[in-house]
Amino acid sequence: MAKYRTYPYDRKKYQSNQKPVRSKRVPKVNPIVKYFKDLGTCLSEGSTCVKLSTVFMGLGHIYNYQFVKGILVFLVQALFIVYLIFAAAPNLAKFSTLGTVKREAIFDPLTMQNTVNEYDNSFMILLSSVCALFIIFMFFLFWVSNIKSMYRTQLLLEARKHVNTFGEDFKELLGEKFHVTLLSLPILGVILMNIIPILILITIAFTNYDQNHLPPSELFTWVGVRNFVKLFTQTTTSSFGYAFRRILEWTFLWAFFATVSNFLLGHLIALLINSKLIKLKRFWRTLFIVTIAVPQFVTLLLVRNFLADSGIVNSICSNMGITAFLQNIGLVSKNITYIPFLTSPGWAKVTIVIINIWVGIPYQILISTGILLNIPRDQIEAAMIDRASPYEIFKNVTMPYVMFVEGPTLVTDFVRNINNFNIIYLLTQDVYVTTDQALANSHGKEVDLLVTWLFRLTNEYYDYKMASVIGVIVFSICSVFTILSFSRIVAGEREEVFM
Amino acid sequence: MKIKRAIISSLLHILLAFITFLWIIPIIWLVVTAFSGYRGIDISHFFPETWSTKNFGTILFKPDSVVQYVTWFKNTFIIAVFTCIISTVFIFMVGYAFCCLRFPGRKQLMVFSVVLNMFPGVLSMIAVYFVLKSLGLTNSHIGMIIVYSAGSGLGFLIVKGFMDTIPVSLRESARLEGANELQIMLKIILPICKPIIVYQVISSFLVPWGDFVLAKLMLNSGLSKDWTIAIGLYNMLDKSLINKYFSIFCAGGLLVSIPISVLFILMQKFYIEGVSGGAIKG
C-alpha cells in the first residue's frame, strides 16, 4: 500500500496541531506557471513519440503498443476536429459581430408560402460560441494531459518500469482514480446548469440584447461597457442609475433586517420554549412547525390575500377602529379607507420584513433548539455553582456558544436574503404598483430586490442586457460575502477532526 | 419564591400562547377557507358562513380548464421522484469523493464548488432557459428534472460533513482486506450514511413541490396539463379567477401540504438521527 503513503491519509497529520515538518524547502510556484513549465519540459525533453502525439494524439500510444488507448484518444481528437469544422467554426467566425444577415421573409407566389433567407440568429451564435470556446478549452486541457501522460510513460519505459495496460488503467478508475469516476457526471451537470449559463449571462451584459433586438427577427451585437455605464448613471432619458441606487439600498437594508430579525427572534422564542418554566414543550414546537408543513408559496400567496387592501384583516381592522386610529396618528393617509399593508412603500417594507419573520422563525427554532440542546452542560453547571444569574449565563455562556456555531451561517443567510426571490415576488407581484415615475421608467419598484428587478426585466420586458448587468453585479456582491464566510466553512482544519 | 415562580411561568405561557396564536392564524384561515361553501374570498367573516367539502371534490374529481389538480400532482410526483434519485446519487458521489479520496486539486475544486453553490440560481435562470430551449427541453418533464438535479452535486456539504465523522480506520481496514474503492463506498460507507441519505432523498424530493420560479419560467406553454402544482395553484389567484377559485386554492394548498408535512417530519427525524448518530459512532 505504498502508493497511499504520499497522500495525507495518515490521521496523525490531522490530529496533531503541529504543522508537518517539511524535509525540503520547496519554493512556492504559481500553479499556472508550473503547469506550463511542466508542459515545456515534456515537449523539449520528450522523445519522438511525445512529439508525435502533439499533432496526432494517440500515435504515441500506438508506438508504445497501447493500441486500445491510442485508438480511443485518436477518436476523441477526430471527433473534436469534426466538431470544430462543422459546428464550432461557422459560429465562431460570426462571434465578433454576432451575425450580420437579418431575417427576411419573402413571399413566394409559387408555393404560396413565405420563404425565409439564411439569417443569423445572434443568440444561437452567442450560445454556440460560448459552448465552443468552453469545449476548445477542455480539449486543450485534455491535449496537455495527454502529452504529460506520454512523457510519464516515456520516463517509465526509460527506467524499465511497468507501464499500465489499458485494462489496468480501466481498473484504476475503481482504485486510485476513483474520484474521476465519481465526479465526472456531477461535474458535467454543473457545467451544463451552472457554468455555461453564468458565462452566457456575463457575455450578454456586453451586448445590446433587449426588446428591440430580439432574435430571430432582429440581430444584436457587442456594445462594450455601455450597459454598465447606463446602470450607474442617471440621465434625462434613462433613470437606471436612480433605480439601481434605490433598489440596492433596499436590498441591503432588507438583507440586514431579515437576517438579524430572524436570528434574534428565533433564538428568543427557542429559548422561551426550552425554558424550564414552560410545560408541554413538544406541543408548542409542533404548533410552530405546522407553518412549515404548508409549502411556502401557498402561505405567501395566502398571506398576500389575507392582508389585501380589501382583504379580511382590513375589514376587521376597520370594524374595530384600528384603521381610524392609524389615520389619526398619521400612519395611514386620510385619503384611503384601508391599511395599505402591501401597497404603500413604507408599509409594504415593514410588512415584508414581518412576514419574513413569520416564515423564517419556525426554521430558526428548529436550528436553535438543536444548538441549545447541545450546549455543554458542564459550562452552565459551572456558571450556576459560581452563582451566575440566568441573564449572566445567557450572556456569557449561551450566546458565545450560539455565535460560535452559527456565526458563519449568518453571512450565508445574509447572502441568501440578498437573493430571497420568493418572498418579495410572491407577496408583491401583481399587488404593488409603484408611484415613483423614475422607478417605473426602469421597471423597478420600491420593494424590489435586485433579483426580482432582474426577473421582471427579463420575464416581462425582455431587457436581457440590463438584467445581465444586474446579474453580474449581484454575483460580485455575493462572491465578496461568500469569500468572507466560506473560508471558515471549508477551511479544512476541521475536517476529520472528530476522531 | 414558589408563587413568584408560578406567576412568571404563567405569564410566559400566556406570552408563548399569544405568539403561537399569531403564527397559527393564517394556517387556520387556510383550513377553514378550504372547507368554505363560498368560492371567492370572504372578506367579512373569518370563519365561513356555510361549510362544505365540495372544494375537495372539485379538485380531485372535476378537472376543468383551470383546475387539473390530479394531473399536476402526477407531474410534480414524476419530476420529484427522478430529481431525488439523481440528486441523491450525485450528492453522495461528490460527498464521498471530497471526503474519502485524496486527489490533486481536491481542495481547489471544493472551494470552487462552495462558491459556485452560493451563486443564486435566479440570476442565471434566463440563460438556463435558453440552454434548455436550444435543446428542445422546455415544457417537458425531462427538462424540469435536469433543471432540478443537474447542478445538485454542489450541495454536498451536509453529506460530506457527516462522512467526515466516520473513522478513517474503517476504510483503511477494508482496504487492507483488499476491497477496492467502489466496494468500500457501497459496502462500508453507504450503510453507515443511511440516515443522512434518507435526509437527502426527502429534501431533494421536496424541491419540486415547493419551487415556483424555475417551473414558472420553464413551463411556459400556457397549457395547464403541463404544469406542476405550484404554478397551477398560483394561476388560480389570477385577478380574473380569484373570485371563483380562492377556496379551491386553499383546498389544493391543504391537500399538498399533507404529504409534504409527513415527509418533512420524517426528514427532521433522520437529520437529527444522522447528526447525532454520526457523532456517537465517531
PDB file of C-alpha atoms in Angstrom, chain A residues 1 4 7-9 11 14 123-124 127 174-175 178-179 182-183 185-186 189-190 192-195 197-198 200-201 209 269 272-273 277-279 284 287-288 290-295 297-299 301-302 305-306 310-312 315 357-358 361-362 366 412 419 421-422 425-426 429-430 451 454-455 458-459 464 471 474-475 482 486 489-492 495-496 498-499, chain B residues 5 8-9 12-13 16-17 19-20 22-27 29-30 41-43 45-46 90 93-94 96-97 99-103 106-107 109 111 116 118-120 122-128 130-131 134 146 150-151 154 157 160 164-165 167-168 171-172 175 180-182 185 209-210 212-213 217 230 233-234 237 239 242 246 249-250 256-257 260-261 264 268:
ATOM      1  CA  MET A   1       0.000   0.000   0.000  1.00  0.00           C
ATOM      2  CA  TYR A   4      -1.209   5.780  -0.406  1.00  0.00           C
ATOM      3  CA  TYR A   7      -1.338  11.192   0.269  1.00  0.00           C
ATOM      4  CA  PRO A   8      -2.427  12.603   3.594  1.00  0.00           C
ATOM      5  CA  TYR A   9      -4.316   9.516   4.562  1.00  0.00           C
ATOM      6  CA  ARG A  11      -4.535  10.520  10.665  1.00  0.00           C
ATOM      7  CA  TYR A  14      -4.915  15.829  11.187  1.00  0.00           C
ATOM      8  CA  PHE A 123     -28.397  34.361 -29.617  1.00  0.00           C
ATOM      9  CA  MET A 124     -27.669  30.959 -31.106  1.00  0.00           C
ATOM     10  CA  LEU A 127     -24.648  30.304 -27.190  1.00  0.00           C
ATOM     11  CA  LEU A 174     -12.101   1.964  -9.229  1.00  0.00           C
ATOM     12  CA  GLY A 175      -8.861   2.393  -7.342  1.00  0.00           C
ATOM     13  CA  PHE A 178     -11.911   6.586  -8.313  1.00  0.00           C
ATOM     14  CA  HIS A 179     -12.546  10.324  -7.955  1.00  0.00           C
ATOM     15  CA  LEU A 182     -17.372   9.700  -9.098  1.00  0.00           C
ATOM     16  CA  LEU A 183     -17.025  13.295 -10.134  1.00  0.00           C
ATOM     17  CA  LEU A 185     -21.181  13.065 -14.146  1.00  0.00           C
ATOM     18  CA  PRO A 186     -21.902  15.627 -11.412  1.00  0.00           C
ATOM     19  CA  GLY A 189     -24.275  18.546 -14.791  1.00  0.00           C
ATOM     20  CA  VAL A 190     -22.764  21.554 -13.087  1.00  0.00           C
ATOM     21  CA  LEU A 192     -24.482  22.421 -18.156  1.00  0.00           C
ATOM     22  CA  MET A 193     -26.646  24.026 -15.487  1.00  0.00           C
ATOM     23  CA  ASN A 194     -24.297  26.443 -13.747  1.00  0.00           C
ATOM     24  CA  ILE A 195     -21.123  27.289 -15.596  1.00  0.00           C
ATOM     25  CA  PRO A 197     -25.382  29.817 -18.063  1.00  0.00           C
ATOM     26  CA  ILE A 198     -23.123  32.048 -15.975  1.00  0.00           C
ATOM     27  CA  ILE A 200     -23.695  33.402 -21.168  1.00  0.00           C
ATOM     28  CA  LEU A 201     -25.012  35.822 -18.564  1.00  0.00           C
ATOM     29  CA  TYR A 209     -29.809  42.172 -26.368  1.00  0.00           C
ATOM     30  CA  ILE A 269     -38.554  32.096  21.059  1.00  0.00           C
ATOM     31  CA  LEU A 272     -38.591  30.669  25.701  1.00  0.00           C
ATOM     32  CA  ILE A 273     -39.847  27.262  24.605  1.00  0.00           C
ATOM     33  CA  LEU A 277     -40.766  27.195  33.296  1.00  0.00           C
ATOM     34  CA  ILE A 278     -42.570  26.145  30.128  1.00  0.00           C
ATOM     35  CA  LYS A 279     -44.652  22.989  30.100  1.00  0.00           C
ATOM     36  CA  TRP A 284     -45.535  24.469  21.304  1.00  0.00           C
ATOM     37  CA  LEU A 287     -47.506  24.382  16.507  1.00  0.00           C
ATOM     38  CA  PHE A 288     -44.680  26.412  15.025  1.00  0.00           C
ATOM     39  CA  VAL A 290     -47.166  23.308  11.377  1.00  0.00           C
ATOM     40  CA  THR A 291     -46.460  26.529   9.485  1.00  0.00           C
ATOM     41  CA  ILE A 292     -43.520  24.864   7.722  1.00  0.00           C
ATOM     42  CA  ALA A 293     -45.729  21.996   6.606  1.00  0.00           C
ATOM     43  CA  VAL A 294     -47.662  24.172   4.189  1.00  0.00           C
ATOM     44  CA  PRO A 295     -45.435  24.971   1.189  1.00  0.00           C
ATOM     45  CA  PHE A 297     -45.634  29.622  -1.961  1.00  0.00           C
ATOM     46  CA  VAL A 298     -49.056  28.654  -0.605  1.00  0.00           C
ATOM     47  CA  THR A 299     -48.614  30.516   2.665  1.00  0.00           C
ATOM     48  CA  LEU A 301     -49.957  33.804  -1.558  1.00  0.00           C
ATOM     49  CA  LEU A 302     -52.435  33.235   1.239  1.00  0.00           C
ATOM     50  CA  ASN A 305     -54.741  37.911   0.194  1.00  0.00           C
ATOM     51  CA  PHE A 306     -55.123  37.923   3.962  1.00  0.00           C
ATOM     52  CA  SER A 310     -59.922  44.869   0.603  1.00  0.00           C
ATOM     53  CA  GLY A 311     -58.986  41.736   2.495  1.00  0.00           C
ATOM     54  CA  ILE A 312     -60.215  40.235   5.710  1.00  0.00           C
ATOM     55  CA  SER A 315     -62.243  44.712   7.157  1.00  0.00           C
ATOM     56  CA  ILE A 357     -40.069  36.686  10.344  1.00  0.00           C
ATOM     57  CA  TRP A 358     -43.294  34.709  10.274  1.00  0.00           C
ATOM     58  CA  ILE A 361     -38.770  31.658  12.548  1.00  0.00           C
ATOM     59  CA  PRO A 362     -40.086  28.093  12.624  1.00  0.00           C
ATOM     60  CA  LEU A 366     -35.615  24.039  14.749  1.00  0.00           C
ATOM     61  CA  THR A 412     -24.547  32.819   4.358  1.00  0.00           C
ATOM     62  CA  ASN A 419     -31.368  36.802  -3.304  1.00  0.00           C
ATOM     63  CA  PHE A 421     -36.724  35.934  -4.546  1.00  0.00           C
ATOM     64  CA  ASN A 422     -39.787  34.053  -3.346  1.00  0.00           C
ATOM     65  CA  TYR A 425     -42.038  38.226  -5.683  1.00  0.00           C
ATOM     66  CA  LEU A 426     -44.962  36.242  -4.317  1.00  0.00           C
ATOM     67  CA  GLN A 429     -46.135  40.787  -7.794  1.00  0.00           C
ATOM     68  CA  ASP A 430     -49.465  41.990  -9.260  1.00  0.00           C
ATOM     69  CA  VAL A 451     -33.073  39.742  -8.211  1.00  0.00           C
ATOM     70  CA  LEU A 454     -33.793  41.310 -12.809  1.00  0.00           C
ATOM     71  CA  PHE A 455     -36.567  38.749 -13.119  1.00  0.00           C
ATOM     72  CA  THR A 458     -36.304  39.584 -18.379  1.00  0.00           C
ATOM     73  CA  ASN A 459     -39.675  37.971 -17.932  1.00  0.00           C
ATOM     74  CA  TYR A 464     -31.827  40.930 -21.184  1.00  0.00           C
ATOM     75  CA  GLY A 471     -26.811  39.715 -12.507  1.00  0.00           C
ATOM     76  CA  VAL A 474     -25.213  40.777  -7.707  1.00  0.00           C
ATOM     77  CA  PHE A 475     -22.785  37.981  -8.399  1.00  0.00           C
ATOM     78  CA  THR A 482     -19.163  34.311   0.254  1.00  0.00           C
ATOM     79  CA  PHE A 486     -16.661  30.267   3.354  1.00  0.00           C
ATOM     80  CA  ILE A 489     -16.765  26.589   6.262  1.00  0.00           C
ATOM     81  CA  VAL A 490     -14.177  24.714   4.234  1.00  0.00           C
ATOM     82  CA  ALA A 491     -11.080  25.984   5.932  1.00  0.00           C
ATOM     83  CA  GLY A 492     -10.072  22.351   6.162  1.00  0.00           C
ATOM     84  CA  GLU A 495     -12.065  18.111   8.555  1.00  0.00           C
ATOM     85  CA  GLU A 496     -11.832  14.639  10.032  1.00  0.00           C
ATOM     86  CA  PHE A 498     -13.905  14.181  15.201  1.00  0.00           C
ATOM     87  CA  MET A 499     -11.878  11.040  15.638  1.00  0.00           C
TER      88      MET A 499
ATOM     89  CA  ARG B   5     -42.132  31.395  40.011  1.00  0.00           C
ATOM     90  CA  ILE B   8     -43.637  34.200  35.921  1.00  0.00           C
ATOM     91  CA  SER B   9     -44.344  30.781  34.497  1.00  0.00           C
ATOM     92  CA  LEU B  12     -44.533  33.202  29.976  1.00  0.00           C
ATOM     93  CA  HIS B  13     -47.177  30.685  28.969  1.00  0.00           C
ATOM     94  CA  LEU B  16     -45.990  31.991  24.231  1.00  0.00           C
ATOM     95  CA  ALA B  17     -49.637  31.245  23.571  1.00  0.00           C
ATOM     96  CA  ILE B  19     -47.022  34.324  19.825  1.00  0.00           C
ATOM     97  CA  THR B  20     -48.128  30.885  18.666  1.00  0.00           C
ATOM     98  CA  LEU B  22     -50.110  34.856  15.667  1.00  0.00           C
ATOM     99  CA  TRP B  23     -48.213  32.137  13.869  1.00  0.00           C
ATOM    100  CA  ILE B  24     -51.152  29.845  13.520  1.00  0.00           C
ATOM    101  CA  ILE B  25     -53.887  32.287  12.350  1.00  0.00           C
ATOM    102  CA  PRO B  26     -53.087  32.195   8.614  1.00  0.00           C
ATOM    103  CA  ILE B  27     -52.927  28.416   8.728  1.00  0.00           C
ATOM    104  CA  TRP B  29     -57.642  30.602   7.802  1.00  0.00           C
ATOM    105  CA  LEU B  30     -56.293  28.278   5.120  1.00  0.00           C
ATOM    106  CA  ILE B  41     -62.581  35.421  -0.701  1.00  0.00           C
ATOM    107  CA  ASP B  42     -64.965  36.035   2.161  1.00  0.00           C
ATOM    108  CA  ILE B  43     -63.701  39.364   3.458  1.00  0.00           C
ATOM    109  CA  HIS B  45     -66.043  36.603   8.059  1.00  0.00           C
ATOM    110  CA  PHE B  46     -63.018  34.765   9.307  1.00  0.00           C
ATOM    111  CA  PHE B  90     -24.819  12.912  -7.353  1.00  0.00           C
ATOM    112  CA  MET B  93     -20.774  10.579  -5.092  1.00  0.00           C
ATOM    113  CA  VAL B  94     -19.424  14.097  -4.722  1.00  0.00           C
ATOM    114  CA  TYR B  96     -17.665  10.640  -0.943  1.00  0.00           C
ATOM    115  CA  ALA B  97     -15.056  11.899  -3.396  1.00  0.00           C
ATOM    116  CA  CYS B  99     -14.446  13.326   1.972  1.00  0.00           C
ATOM    117  CA  CYS B 100     -12.750   9.995   1.487  1.00  0.00           C
ATOM    118  CA  LEU B 101     -10.496  10.369  -1.532  1.00  0.00           C
ATOM    119  CA  ARG B 102      -7.373  12.445  -1.819  1.00  0.00           C
ATOM    120  CA  PHE B 103      -6.519  13.693  -5.275  1.00  0.00           C
ATOM    121  CA  ARG B 106      -9.314  18.426  -4.387  1.00  0.00           C
ATOM    122  CA  LYS B 107      -9.308  21.447  -2.149  1.00  0.00           C
ATOM    123  CA  LEU B 109     -12.382  22.043  -6.540  1.00  0.00           C
ATOM    124  CA  VAL B 111     -13.699  25.724  -2.686  1.00  0.00           C
ATOM    125  CA  LEU B 116     -20.472  28.300  -7.186  1.00  0.00           C
ATOM    126  CA  MET B 118     -23.624  30.349  -3.421  1.00  0.00           C
ATOM    127  CA  PHE B 119     -24.318  31.790  -6.833  1.00  0.00           C
ATOM    128  CA  PRO B 120     -28.034  32.411  -6.834  1.00  0.00           C
ATOM    129  CA  VAL B 122     -32.296  33.033 -10.043  1.00  0.00           C
ATOM    130  CA  LEU B 123     -29.641  35.100 -11.779  1.00  0.00           C
ATOM    131  CA  SER B 124     -28.634  32.657 -14.465  1.00  0.00           C
ATOM    132  CA  MET B 125     -32.152  31.263 -14.805  1.00  0.00           C
ATOM    133  CA  ILE B 126     -32.741  33.043 -18.077  1.00  0.00           C
ATOM    134  CA  ALA B 127     -29.608  31.558 -19.571  1.00  0.00           C
ATOM    135  CA  VAL B 128     -30.620  28.127 -18.266  1.00  0.00           C
ATOM    136  CA  PHE B 130     -32.210  29.382 -23.309  1.00  0.00           C
ATOM    137  CA  VAL B 131     -29.868  26.433 -22.978  1.00  0.00           C
ATOM    138  CA  SER B 134     -31.994  25.178 -27.658  1.00  0.00           C
ATOM    139  CA  ILE B 146     -32.463  18.380 -15.459  1.00  0.00           C
ATOM    140  CA  ALA B 150     -28.098  18.558 -12.789  1.00  0.00           C
ATOM    141  CA  GLY B 151     -26.332  21.034 -10.550  1.00  0.00           C
ATOM    142  CA  LEU B 154     -22.754  21.271  -5.447  1.00  0.00           C
ATOM    143  CA  LEU B 157     -21.521  19.862   2.293  1.00  0.00           C
ATOM    144  CA  LYS B 160     -19.515  15.361   3.465  1.00  0.00           C
ATOM    145  CA  ASP B 164     -16.127  13.212   7.945  1.00  0.00           C
ATOM    146  CA  THR B 165     -17.310  11.765  11.241  1.00  0.00           C
ATOM    147  CA  PRO B 167     -13.494   6.902  11.348  1.00  0.00           C
ATOM    148  CA  VAL B 168     -10.787   6.598   8.728  1.00  0.00           C
ATOM    149  CA  ARG B 171     -11.879   2.442   5.328  1.00  0.00           C
ATOM    150  CA  GLU B 172      -8.260   1.572   5.970  1.00  0.00           C
ATOM    151  CA  ARG B 175      -8.549  -1.518   2.083  1.00  0.00           C
ATOM    152  CA  ASN B 180     -11.409  -1.566  -3.912  1.00  0.00           C
ATOM    153  CA  GLU B 181     -12.781   1.956  -3.579  1.00  0.00           C
ATOM    154  CA  LEU B 182     -16.141   1.052  -5.100  1.00  0.00           C
ATOM    155  CA  MET B 185     -18.067   3.092  -0.834  1.00  0.00           C
ATOM    156  CA  TRP B 209     -43.137  20.683  -4.674  1.00  0.00           C
ATOM    157  CA  GLY B 210     -42.024  23.992  -3.310  1.00  0.00           C
ATOM    158  CA  PHE B 212     -42.166  28.257  -8.073  1.00  0.00           C
ATOM    159  CA  VAL B 213     -39.763  30.414 -10.063  1.00  0.00           C
ATOM    160  CA  LEU B 217     -40.100  30.067 -16.354  1.00  0.00           C
ATOM    161  CA  ALA B 230     -47.057  25.366  -7.663  1.00  0.00           C
ATOM    162  CA  LEU B 233     -52.172  26.995  -7.701  1.00  0.00           C
ATOM    163  CA  TYR B 234     -50.556  30.348  -8.476  1.00  0.00           C
ATOM    164  CA  LEU B 237     -55.099  33.526  -7.912  1.00  0.00           C
ATOM    165  CA  LYS B 239     -57.205  38.531 -10.924  1.00  0.00           C
ATOM    166  CA  ILE B 242     -59.546  34.561  -7.813  1.00  0.00           C
ATOM    167  CA  PHE B 246     -59.886  31.090  -3.934  1.00  0.00           C
ATOM    168  CA  PHE B 249     -56.792  27.192  -3.992  1.00  0.00           C
ATOM    169  CA  CYS B 250     -56.926  26.749  -0.222  1.00  0.00           C
ATOM    170  CA  VAL B 256     -50.444  19.199  -0.985  1.00  0.00           C
ATOM    171  CA  SER B 257     -49.215  20.023   2.483  1.00  0.00           C
ATOM    172  CA  ILE B 260     -45.122  17.313   2.442  1.00  0.00           C
ATOM    173  CA  SER B 261     -45.524  17.631   6.178  1.00  0.00           C
ATOM    174  CA  PHE B 264     -40.768  16.875   6.464  1.00  0.00           C
ATOM    175  CA  GLN B 268     -36.166  16.046  10.565  1.00  0.00           C
TER     176      GLN B 268
END
